[in-house]
Short mmCIF file of C-alpha atoms in Angstrom, two decimals:
data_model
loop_
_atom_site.label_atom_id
_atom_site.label_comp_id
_atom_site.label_asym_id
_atom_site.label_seq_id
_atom_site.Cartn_x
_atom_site.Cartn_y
_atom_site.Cartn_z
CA UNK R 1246 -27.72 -126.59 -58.63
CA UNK R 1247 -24.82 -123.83 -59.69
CA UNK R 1248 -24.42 -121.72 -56.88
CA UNK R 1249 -24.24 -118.53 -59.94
CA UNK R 1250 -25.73 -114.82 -58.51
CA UNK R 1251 -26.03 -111.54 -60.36
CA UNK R 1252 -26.24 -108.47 -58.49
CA UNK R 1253 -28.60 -105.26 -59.85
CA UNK R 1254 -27.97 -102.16 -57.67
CA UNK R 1255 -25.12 -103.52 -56.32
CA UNK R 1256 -24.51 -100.48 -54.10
CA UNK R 1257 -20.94 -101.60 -52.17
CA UNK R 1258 -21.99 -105.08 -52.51
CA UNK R 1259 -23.96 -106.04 -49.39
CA UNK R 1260 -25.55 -109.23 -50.97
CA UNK R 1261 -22.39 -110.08 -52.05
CA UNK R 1262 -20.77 -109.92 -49.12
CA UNK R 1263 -23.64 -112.11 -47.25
CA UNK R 1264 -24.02 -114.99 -50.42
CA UNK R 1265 -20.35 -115.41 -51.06
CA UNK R 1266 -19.25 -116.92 -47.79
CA UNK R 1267 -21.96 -119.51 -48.65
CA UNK R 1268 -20.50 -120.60 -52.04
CA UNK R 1269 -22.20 -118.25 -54.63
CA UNK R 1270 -20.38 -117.22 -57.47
CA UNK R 1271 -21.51 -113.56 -58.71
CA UNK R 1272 -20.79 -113.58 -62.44
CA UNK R 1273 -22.17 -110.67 -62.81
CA UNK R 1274 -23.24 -107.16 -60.90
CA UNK R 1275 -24.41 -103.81 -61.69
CA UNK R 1276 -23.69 -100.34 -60.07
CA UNK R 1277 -25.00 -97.14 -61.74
CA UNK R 1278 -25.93 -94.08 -60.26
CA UNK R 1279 -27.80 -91.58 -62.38
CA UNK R 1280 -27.02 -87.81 -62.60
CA UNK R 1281 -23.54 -88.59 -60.86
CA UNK R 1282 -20.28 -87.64 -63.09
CA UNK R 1283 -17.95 -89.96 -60.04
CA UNK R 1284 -19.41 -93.25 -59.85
CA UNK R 1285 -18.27 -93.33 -56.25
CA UNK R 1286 -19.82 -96.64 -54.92
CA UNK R 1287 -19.12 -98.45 -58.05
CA UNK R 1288 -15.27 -97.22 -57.29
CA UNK R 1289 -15.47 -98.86 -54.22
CA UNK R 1290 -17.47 -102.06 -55.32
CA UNK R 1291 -14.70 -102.73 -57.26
CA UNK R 1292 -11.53 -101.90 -55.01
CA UNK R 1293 -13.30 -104.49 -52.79
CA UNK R 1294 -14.14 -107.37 -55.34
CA UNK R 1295 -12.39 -106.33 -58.59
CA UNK R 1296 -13.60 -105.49 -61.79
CA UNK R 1297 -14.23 -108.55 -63.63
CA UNK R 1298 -17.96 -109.24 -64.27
CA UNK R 1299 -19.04 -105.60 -62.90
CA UNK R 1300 -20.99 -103.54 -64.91
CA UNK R 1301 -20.95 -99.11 -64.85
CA UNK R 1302 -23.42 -98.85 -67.10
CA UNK R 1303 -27.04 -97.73 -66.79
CA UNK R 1304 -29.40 -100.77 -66.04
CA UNK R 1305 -31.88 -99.57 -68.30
CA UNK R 1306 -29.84 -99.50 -70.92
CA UNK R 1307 -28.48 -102.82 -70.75
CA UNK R 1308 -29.34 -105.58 -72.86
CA UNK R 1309 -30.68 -108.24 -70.96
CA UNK R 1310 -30.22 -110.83 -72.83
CA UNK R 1311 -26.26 -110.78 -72.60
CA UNK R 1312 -26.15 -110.97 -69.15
CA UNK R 1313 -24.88 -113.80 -67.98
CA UNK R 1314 -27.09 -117.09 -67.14
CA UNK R 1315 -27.93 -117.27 -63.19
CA UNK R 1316 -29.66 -118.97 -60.80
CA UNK R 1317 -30.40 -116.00 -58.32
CA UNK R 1318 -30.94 -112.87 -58.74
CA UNK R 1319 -30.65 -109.74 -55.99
CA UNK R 1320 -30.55 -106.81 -55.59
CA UNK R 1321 -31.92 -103.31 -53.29
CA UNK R 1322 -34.11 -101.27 -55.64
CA UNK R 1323 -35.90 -98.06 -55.00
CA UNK R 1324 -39.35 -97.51 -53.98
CA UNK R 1325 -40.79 -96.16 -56.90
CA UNK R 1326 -44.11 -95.58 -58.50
CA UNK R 1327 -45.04 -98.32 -59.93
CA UNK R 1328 -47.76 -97.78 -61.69
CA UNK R 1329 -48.52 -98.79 -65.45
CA UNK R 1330 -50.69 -97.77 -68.83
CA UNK R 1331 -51.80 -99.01 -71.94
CA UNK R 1332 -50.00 -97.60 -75.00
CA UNK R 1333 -52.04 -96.40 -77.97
CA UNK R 1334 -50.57 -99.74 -79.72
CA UNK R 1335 -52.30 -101.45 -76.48
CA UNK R 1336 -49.54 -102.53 -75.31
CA UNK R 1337 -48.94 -102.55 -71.55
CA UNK R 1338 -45.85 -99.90 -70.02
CA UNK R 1339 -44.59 -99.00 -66.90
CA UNK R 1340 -43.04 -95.21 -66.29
CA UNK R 1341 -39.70 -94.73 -67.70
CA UNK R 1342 -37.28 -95.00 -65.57
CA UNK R 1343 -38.64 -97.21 -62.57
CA UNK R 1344 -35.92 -100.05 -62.35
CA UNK R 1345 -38.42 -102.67 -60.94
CA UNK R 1346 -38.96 -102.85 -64.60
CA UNK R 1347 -35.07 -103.68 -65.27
CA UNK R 1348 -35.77 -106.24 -62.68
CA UNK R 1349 -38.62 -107.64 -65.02
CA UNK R 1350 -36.78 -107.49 -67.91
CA UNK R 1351 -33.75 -109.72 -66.31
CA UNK R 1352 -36.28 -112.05 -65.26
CA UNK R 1353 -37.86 -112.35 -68.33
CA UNK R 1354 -34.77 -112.58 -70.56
CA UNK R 1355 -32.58 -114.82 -68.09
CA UNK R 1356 -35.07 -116.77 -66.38
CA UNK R 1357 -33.27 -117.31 -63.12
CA UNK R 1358 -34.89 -120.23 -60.70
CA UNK R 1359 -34.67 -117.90 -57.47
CA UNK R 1360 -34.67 -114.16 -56.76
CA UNK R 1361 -33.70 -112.42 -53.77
CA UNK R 1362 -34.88 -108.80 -53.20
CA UNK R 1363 -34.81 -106.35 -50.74
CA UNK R 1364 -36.94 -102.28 -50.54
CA UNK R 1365 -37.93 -100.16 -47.70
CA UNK R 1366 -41.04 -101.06 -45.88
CA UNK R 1367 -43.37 -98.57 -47.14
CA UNK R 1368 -43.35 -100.24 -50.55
CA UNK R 1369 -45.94 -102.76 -49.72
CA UNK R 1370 -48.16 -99.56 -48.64
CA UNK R 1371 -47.76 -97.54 -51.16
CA UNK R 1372 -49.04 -95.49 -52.96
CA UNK R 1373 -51.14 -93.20 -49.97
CA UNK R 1374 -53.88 -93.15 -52.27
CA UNK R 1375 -54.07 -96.35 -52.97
CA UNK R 1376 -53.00 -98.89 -51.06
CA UNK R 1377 -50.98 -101.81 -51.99
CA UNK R 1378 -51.52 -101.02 -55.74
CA UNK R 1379 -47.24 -100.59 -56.26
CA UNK R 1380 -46.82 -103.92 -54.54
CA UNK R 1381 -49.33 -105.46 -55.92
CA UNK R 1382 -48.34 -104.93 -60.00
CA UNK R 1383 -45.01 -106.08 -59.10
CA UNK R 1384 -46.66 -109.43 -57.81
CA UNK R 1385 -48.62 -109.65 -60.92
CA UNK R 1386 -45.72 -109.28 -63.18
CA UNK R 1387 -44.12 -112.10 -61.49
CA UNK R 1388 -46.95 -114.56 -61.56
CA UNK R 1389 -47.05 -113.18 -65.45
CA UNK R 1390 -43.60 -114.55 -65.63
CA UNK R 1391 -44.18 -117.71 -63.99
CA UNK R 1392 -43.13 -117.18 -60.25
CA UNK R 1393 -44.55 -117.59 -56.98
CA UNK R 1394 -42.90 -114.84 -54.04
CA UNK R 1395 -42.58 -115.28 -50.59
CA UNK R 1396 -42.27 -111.88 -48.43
CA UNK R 1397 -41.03 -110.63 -45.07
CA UNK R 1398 -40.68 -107.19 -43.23
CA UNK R 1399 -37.74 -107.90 -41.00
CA UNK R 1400 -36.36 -105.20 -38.15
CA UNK R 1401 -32.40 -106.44 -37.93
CA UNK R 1402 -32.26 -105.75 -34.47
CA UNK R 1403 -35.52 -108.22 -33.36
CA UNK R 1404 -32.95 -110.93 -34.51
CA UNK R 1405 -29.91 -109.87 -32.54
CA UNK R 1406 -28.73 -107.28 -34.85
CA UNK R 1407 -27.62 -103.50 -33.65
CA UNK R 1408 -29.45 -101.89 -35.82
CA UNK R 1409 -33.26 -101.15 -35.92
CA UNK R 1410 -33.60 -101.22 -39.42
CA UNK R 1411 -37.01 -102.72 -41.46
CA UNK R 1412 -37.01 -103.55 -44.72
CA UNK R 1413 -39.21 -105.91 -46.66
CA UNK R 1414 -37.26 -108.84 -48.45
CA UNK R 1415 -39.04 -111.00 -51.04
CA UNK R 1416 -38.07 -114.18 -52.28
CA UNK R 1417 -39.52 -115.93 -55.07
CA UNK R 1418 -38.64 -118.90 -57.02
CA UNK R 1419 -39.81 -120.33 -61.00
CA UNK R 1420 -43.03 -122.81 -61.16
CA UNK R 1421 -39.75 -124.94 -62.72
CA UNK R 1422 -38.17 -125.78 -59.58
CA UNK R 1423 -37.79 -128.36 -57.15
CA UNK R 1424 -38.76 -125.49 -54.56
CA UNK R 1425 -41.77 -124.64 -56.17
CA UNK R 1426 -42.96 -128.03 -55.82
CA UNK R 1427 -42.46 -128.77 -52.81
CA UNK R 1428 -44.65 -126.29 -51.71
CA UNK R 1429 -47.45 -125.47 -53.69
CA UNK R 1430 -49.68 -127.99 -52.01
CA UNK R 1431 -48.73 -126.59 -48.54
CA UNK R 1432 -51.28 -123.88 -46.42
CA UNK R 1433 -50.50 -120.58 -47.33
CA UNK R 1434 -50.52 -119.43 -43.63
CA UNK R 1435 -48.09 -122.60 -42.26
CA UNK R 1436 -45.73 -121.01 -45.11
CA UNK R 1437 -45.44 -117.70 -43.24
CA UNK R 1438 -45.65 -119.16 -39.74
CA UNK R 1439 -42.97 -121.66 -39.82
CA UNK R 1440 -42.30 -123.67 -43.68
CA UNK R 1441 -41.72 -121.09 -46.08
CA UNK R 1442 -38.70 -119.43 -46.81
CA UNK R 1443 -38.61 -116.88 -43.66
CA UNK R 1444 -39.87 -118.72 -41.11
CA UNK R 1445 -37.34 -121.28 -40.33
CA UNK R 1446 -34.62 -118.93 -39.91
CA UNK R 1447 -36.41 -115.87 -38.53
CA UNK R 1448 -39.19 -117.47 -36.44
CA UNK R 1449 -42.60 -115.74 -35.72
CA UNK R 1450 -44.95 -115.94 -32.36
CA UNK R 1451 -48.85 -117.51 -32.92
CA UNK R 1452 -50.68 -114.30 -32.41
CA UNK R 1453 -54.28 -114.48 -31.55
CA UNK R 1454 -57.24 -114.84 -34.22
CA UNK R 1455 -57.85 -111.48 -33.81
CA UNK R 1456 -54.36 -110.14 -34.12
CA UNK R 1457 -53.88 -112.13 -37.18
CA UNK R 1458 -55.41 -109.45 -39.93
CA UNK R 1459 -55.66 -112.91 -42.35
CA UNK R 1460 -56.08 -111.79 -46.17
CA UNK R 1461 -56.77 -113.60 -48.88
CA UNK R 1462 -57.36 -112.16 -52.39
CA UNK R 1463 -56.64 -113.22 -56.10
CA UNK R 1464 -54.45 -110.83 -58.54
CA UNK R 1465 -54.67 -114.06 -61.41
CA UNK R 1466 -56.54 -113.09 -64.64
CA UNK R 1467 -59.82 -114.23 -63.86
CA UNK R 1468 -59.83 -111.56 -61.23
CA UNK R 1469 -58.12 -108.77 -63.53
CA UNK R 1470 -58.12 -108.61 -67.11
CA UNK R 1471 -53.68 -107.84 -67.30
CA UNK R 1472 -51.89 -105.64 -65.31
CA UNK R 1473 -53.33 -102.43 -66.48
CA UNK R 1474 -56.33 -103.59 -64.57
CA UNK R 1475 -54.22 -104.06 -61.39
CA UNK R 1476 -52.92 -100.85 -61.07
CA UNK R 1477 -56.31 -98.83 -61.97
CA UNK R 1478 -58.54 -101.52 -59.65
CA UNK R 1479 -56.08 -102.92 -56.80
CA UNK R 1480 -56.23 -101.71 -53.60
CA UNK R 1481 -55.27 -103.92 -50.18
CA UNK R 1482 -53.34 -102.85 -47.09
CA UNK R 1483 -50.88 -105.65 -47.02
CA UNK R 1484 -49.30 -106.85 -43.88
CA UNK R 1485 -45.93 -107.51 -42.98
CA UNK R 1486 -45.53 -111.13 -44.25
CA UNK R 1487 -47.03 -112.86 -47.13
CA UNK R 1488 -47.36 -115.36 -50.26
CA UNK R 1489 -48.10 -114.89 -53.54
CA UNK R 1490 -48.48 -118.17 -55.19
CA UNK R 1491 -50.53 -119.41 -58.84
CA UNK R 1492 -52.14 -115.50 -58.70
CA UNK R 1493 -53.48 -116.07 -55.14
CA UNK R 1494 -51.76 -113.78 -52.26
CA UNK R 1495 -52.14 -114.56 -48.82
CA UNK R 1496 -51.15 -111.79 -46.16
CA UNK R 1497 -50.80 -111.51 -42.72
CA UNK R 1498 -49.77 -109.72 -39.44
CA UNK R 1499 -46.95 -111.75 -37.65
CA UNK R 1500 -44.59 -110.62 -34.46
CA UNK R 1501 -41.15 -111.70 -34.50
CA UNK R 1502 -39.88 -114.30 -32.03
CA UNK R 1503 -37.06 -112.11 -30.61
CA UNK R 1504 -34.12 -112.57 -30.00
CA UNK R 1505 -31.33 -110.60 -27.48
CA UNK R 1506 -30.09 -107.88 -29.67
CA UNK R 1507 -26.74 -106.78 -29.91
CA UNK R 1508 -26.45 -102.66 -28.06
CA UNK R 1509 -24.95 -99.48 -29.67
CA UNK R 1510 -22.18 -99.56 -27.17
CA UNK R 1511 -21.08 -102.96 -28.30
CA UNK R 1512 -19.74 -101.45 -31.77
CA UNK R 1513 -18.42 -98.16 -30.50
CA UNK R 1514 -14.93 -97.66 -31.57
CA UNK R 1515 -12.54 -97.13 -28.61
CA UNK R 1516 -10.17 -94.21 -30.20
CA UNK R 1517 -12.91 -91.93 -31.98
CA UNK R 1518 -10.61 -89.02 -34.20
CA UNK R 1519 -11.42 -85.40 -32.84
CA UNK R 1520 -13.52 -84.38 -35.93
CA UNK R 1521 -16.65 -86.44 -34.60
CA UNK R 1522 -17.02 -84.82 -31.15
CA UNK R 1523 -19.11 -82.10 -30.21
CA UNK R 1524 -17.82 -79.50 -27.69
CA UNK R 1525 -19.60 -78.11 -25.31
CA UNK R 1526 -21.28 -74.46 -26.85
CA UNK R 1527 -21.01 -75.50 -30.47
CA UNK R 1528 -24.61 -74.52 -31.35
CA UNK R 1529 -24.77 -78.30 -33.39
CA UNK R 1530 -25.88 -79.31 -30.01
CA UNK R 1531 -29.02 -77.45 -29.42
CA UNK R 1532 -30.33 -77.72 -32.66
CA UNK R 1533 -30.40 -81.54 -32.13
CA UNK R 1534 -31.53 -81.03 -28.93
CA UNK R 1535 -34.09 -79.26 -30.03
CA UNK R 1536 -34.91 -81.34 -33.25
CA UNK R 1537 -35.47 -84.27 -31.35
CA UNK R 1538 -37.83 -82.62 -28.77
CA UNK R 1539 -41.38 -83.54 -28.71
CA UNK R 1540 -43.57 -80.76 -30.56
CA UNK R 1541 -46.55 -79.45 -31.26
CA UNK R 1542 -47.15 -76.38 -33.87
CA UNK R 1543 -49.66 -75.03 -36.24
CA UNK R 1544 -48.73 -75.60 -40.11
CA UNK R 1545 -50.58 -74.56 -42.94
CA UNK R 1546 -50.96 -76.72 -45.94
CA UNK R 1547 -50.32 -75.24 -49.61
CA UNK R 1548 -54.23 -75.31 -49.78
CA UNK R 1549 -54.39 -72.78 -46.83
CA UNK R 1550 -55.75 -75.39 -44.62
CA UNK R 1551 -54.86 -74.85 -41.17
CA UNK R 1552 -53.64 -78.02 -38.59
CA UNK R 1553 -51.77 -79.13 -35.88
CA UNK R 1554 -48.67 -80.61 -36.38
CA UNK R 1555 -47.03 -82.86 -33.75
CA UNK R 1556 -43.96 -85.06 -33.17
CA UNK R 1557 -42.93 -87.70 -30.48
CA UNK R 1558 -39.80 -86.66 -28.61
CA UNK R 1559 -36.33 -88.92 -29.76
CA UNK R 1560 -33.52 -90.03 -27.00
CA UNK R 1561 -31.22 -87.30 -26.58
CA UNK R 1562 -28.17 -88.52 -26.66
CA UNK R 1563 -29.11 -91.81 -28.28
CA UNK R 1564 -29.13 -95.04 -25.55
CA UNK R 1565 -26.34 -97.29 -25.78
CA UNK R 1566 -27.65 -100.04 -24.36
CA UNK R 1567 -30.45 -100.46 -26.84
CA UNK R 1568 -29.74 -101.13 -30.99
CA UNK R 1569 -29.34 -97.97 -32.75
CA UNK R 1570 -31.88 -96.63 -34.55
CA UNK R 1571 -32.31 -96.82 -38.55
CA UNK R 1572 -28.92 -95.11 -40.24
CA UNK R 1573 -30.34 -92.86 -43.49
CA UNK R 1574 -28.07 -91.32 -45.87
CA UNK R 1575 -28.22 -88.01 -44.33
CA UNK R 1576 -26.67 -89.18 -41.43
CA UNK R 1577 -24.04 -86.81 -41.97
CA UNK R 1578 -25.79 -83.67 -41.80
CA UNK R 1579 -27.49 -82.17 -38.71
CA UNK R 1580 -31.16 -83.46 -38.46
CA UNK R 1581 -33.51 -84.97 -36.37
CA UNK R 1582 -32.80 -88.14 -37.54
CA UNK R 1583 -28.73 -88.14 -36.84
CA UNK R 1584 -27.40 -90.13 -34.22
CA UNK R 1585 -25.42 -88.07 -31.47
CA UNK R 1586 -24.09 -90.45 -28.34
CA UNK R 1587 -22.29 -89.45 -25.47
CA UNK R 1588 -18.65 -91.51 -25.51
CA UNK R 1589 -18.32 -93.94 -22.91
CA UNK R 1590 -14.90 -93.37 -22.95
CA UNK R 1591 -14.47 -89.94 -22.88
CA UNK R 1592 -18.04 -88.90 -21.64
CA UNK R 1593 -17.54 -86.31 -24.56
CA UNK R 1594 -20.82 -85.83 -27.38
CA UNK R 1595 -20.19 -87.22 -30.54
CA UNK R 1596 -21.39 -88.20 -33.68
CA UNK R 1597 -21.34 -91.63 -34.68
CA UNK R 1598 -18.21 -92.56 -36.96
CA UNK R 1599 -18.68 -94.36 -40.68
CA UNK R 1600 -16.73 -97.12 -39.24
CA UNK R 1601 -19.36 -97.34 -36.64
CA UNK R 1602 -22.19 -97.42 -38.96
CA UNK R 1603 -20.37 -99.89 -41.46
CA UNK R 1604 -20.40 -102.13 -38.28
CA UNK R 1605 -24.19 -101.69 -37.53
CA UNK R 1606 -24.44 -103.20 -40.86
CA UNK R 1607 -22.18 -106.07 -40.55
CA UNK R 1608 -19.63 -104.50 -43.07
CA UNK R 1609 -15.74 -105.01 -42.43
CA UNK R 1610 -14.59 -102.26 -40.86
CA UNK R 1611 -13.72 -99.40 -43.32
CA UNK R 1612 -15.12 -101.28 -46.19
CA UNK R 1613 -16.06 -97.95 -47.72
CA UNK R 1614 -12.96 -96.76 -47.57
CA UNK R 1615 -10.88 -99.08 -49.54
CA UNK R 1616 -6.90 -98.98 -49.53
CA UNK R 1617 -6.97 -98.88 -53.33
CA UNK R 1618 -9.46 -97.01 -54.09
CA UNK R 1619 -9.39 -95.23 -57.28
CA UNK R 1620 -11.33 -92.07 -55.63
CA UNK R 1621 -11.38 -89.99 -52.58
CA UNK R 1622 -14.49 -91.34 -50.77
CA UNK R 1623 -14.80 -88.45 -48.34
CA UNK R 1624 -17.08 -89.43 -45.05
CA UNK R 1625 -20.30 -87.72 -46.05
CA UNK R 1626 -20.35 -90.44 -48.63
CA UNK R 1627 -19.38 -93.43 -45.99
CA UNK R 1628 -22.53 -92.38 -44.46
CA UNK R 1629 -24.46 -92.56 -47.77
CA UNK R 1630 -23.40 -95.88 -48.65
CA UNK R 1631 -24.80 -97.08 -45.63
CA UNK R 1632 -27.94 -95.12 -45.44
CA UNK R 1633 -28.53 -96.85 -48.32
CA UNK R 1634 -27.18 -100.39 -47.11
CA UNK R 1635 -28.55 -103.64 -45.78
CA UNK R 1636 -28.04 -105.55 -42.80
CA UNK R 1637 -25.61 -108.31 -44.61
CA UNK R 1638 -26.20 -110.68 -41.41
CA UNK R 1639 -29.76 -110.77 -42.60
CA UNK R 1640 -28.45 -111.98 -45.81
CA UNK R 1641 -26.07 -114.01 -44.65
CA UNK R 1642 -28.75 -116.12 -42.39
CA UNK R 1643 -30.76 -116.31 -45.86
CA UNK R 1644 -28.18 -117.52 -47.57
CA UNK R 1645 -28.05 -120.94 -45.57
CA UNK R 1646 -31.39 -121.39 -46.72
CA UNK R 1647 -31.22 -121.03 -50.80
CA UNK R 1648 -29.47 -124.15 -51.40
#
């Protein structure tokens, strides 16, 4: 089999940088983001890798069709609404603008043998209403399109990564393949406990029967009528592994086998410039102090409905010795969510660096900050890139196993 990738919402090419090293050839990737006049991680995409075969153009606005032929396809796409509607031609038609359907329409047009995704966990529970139903019509248009999809929630860090960071990743592959084939006779459970996809590379305990949460429900056509029906009817929590194979899905609760994880301290930078410390009386430091307090207050809703709001306490300063917690985009600003550590060094406070945070994602160091660059990437948008980034160990220990 070619070893030939594309990459949709490339970002600054974190599947790239985990699939390469394992002899994939991307002949093609996408970057675009909307309402954005300085397509700053595009710039960067391509001071790392070059421009040839990278696309600045809206996805949705791409023909499919003249993208190049592939056998995987990946790519990080948002968690969206996914829900659909019948035209008044009765045709079927997703909301504009959701770029799981770009996804679709690559699949469709291209018919790749594999695909590789990645989202945030709360996909496969959303939306709050009802649950499942987003996840759900994706796995519907796949089967549509003749593919079966294996799935995983994966925290980095319960596999020796520093980073506490979940995300689901989903990997499916054609009825066509050799893959395909191999397993379509096996159990449904044994694939998510230890011979799909997953399993061998991030292994799982045996929980008890009653920890299990085993699920079992059709989404074919006898069950509903074409995807219209899914997202009206469909509603399953999902757990954090599954299959989806000939319009059956299986779904379970699993618990990872862990392993050591690498610390926060072990990816500090030695020499940290004076811009990321705190000094003592710069009112930065309460506020966090205080943001990351436990609390308890009364709220009231836009409704005028009274309740209690509370929040669990955070470390204050975050622990070194444990993996860091999830980096978000705002990781920048001040908010309860931004990591603040006290230097071992210098026994200062301080913010983490964008070095640091390219390295709790298993990016070179200053990666986001490219020599020849053709912007300024200032550091506010370091910390974007990787709020928005995956763990590209994660990909790079799933890369050994598409072959």
């Amino acid at each position: 089999m070619k070893k030939t990738m594309v990459e949709l919402f490339a970002g600054v090419g974190g599947f790239r940088l985990g699939l390469e090293p394992h002899g994939w050839k991307t002949v093609w990737a996408n970057q675009w983001e909307p309402s954005t006049r300085i397509q700053h991680a595009y710039e960067v995409y391509v001071a790392n890798f070059g421009s040839k075969n990278a696309s600045n153009e809206d996805i949705n606005l791409v023909d499919k069709s003249t993208i190049p032929d592939h056998t995987l396809l990946v790519g990080g796409f948002p968690c969206q609404d996914y829900s659909v509607a019948r035209t008044k031609a009765e045709g079927i038609q997703g909301k504009k603008g959701v770029l799981w359907w770009s996804i679709r329409d690559t699949l469709e047009a291209k018919k790749p043998p594999f695909f590789l995704l990645e989202n945030v966990d709360r996909l496969i529970k959303s939306p709050a209403k009802q649950r499942g139903r987003d996840f759900a019509v994706m796995m519907r248009t796949l089967h549509d399109l003749g593919y079966a999809m294996e799935w995983r929630v994966i925290n980095a860090a319960d596999y020796g990564f520093p980073q506490r960071r979940r995300r689901v990743f989903m990997f499916g592959y054609h009825k066509t393949t050799d893959y395909y084939k191999s397993v379509i006779e096996r159990d449904a459970v044994e694939l998510i406990k230890k011979d799909g996809f997953f399993a061998p590379t991030f292994p799982v305990t045996d929980p008890r029967e009653d920890q299990k949460r085993l699920v079992t429900v059709s989404i074919n056509e006898k069950e509903y009528h074409d995807l219209v029906a899914v997202s009206d009817l469909f509603a399953l929590r999902f757990e954090n592994a599954g299959v989806m194979m000939n319009g059956y899905i299986t779904t379970m609760r699993i618990e990872a086998k862990k392993k050591k994880p690498t610390t926060l301290r072990e990816i500090l930078v030695d020499d940290v410039d004076e811009k990321f410390y705190i000094n003592g009386g710069d009112s930065r430091l309460e506020r966090l102090k205080a943001m990351k307090g436990a609390k308890k207050e009364k709220r009231v809703s836009s409704s005028g409905f009274e309740y209690l709001y509370s929040e669990g306490g955070m470390s204050y300063p975050d622990k070194l010795d444990k993996p860091a917690r999830t980096i978000l985009t705002s990781e920048s600003s001040i908010n309860r969510s931004t990591h603040i550590i006290e230097d071992p060094k210098t026994k200062r406070m301080r913010l983490l660096t964008p070095l640091e945070c390219e390295r709790l994602n298993g990016f070179p160091d200053n990666w986001t900050q490219p020599k020849k660059c053709s912007v300024d990437i200032t550091d506010k948008k370091r910390y974007f890139f990787m709020g928005n980034a995956l763990v590209v160990g994660l990909i790079d220990e799933m890369a050994r196993r598409v072959q």
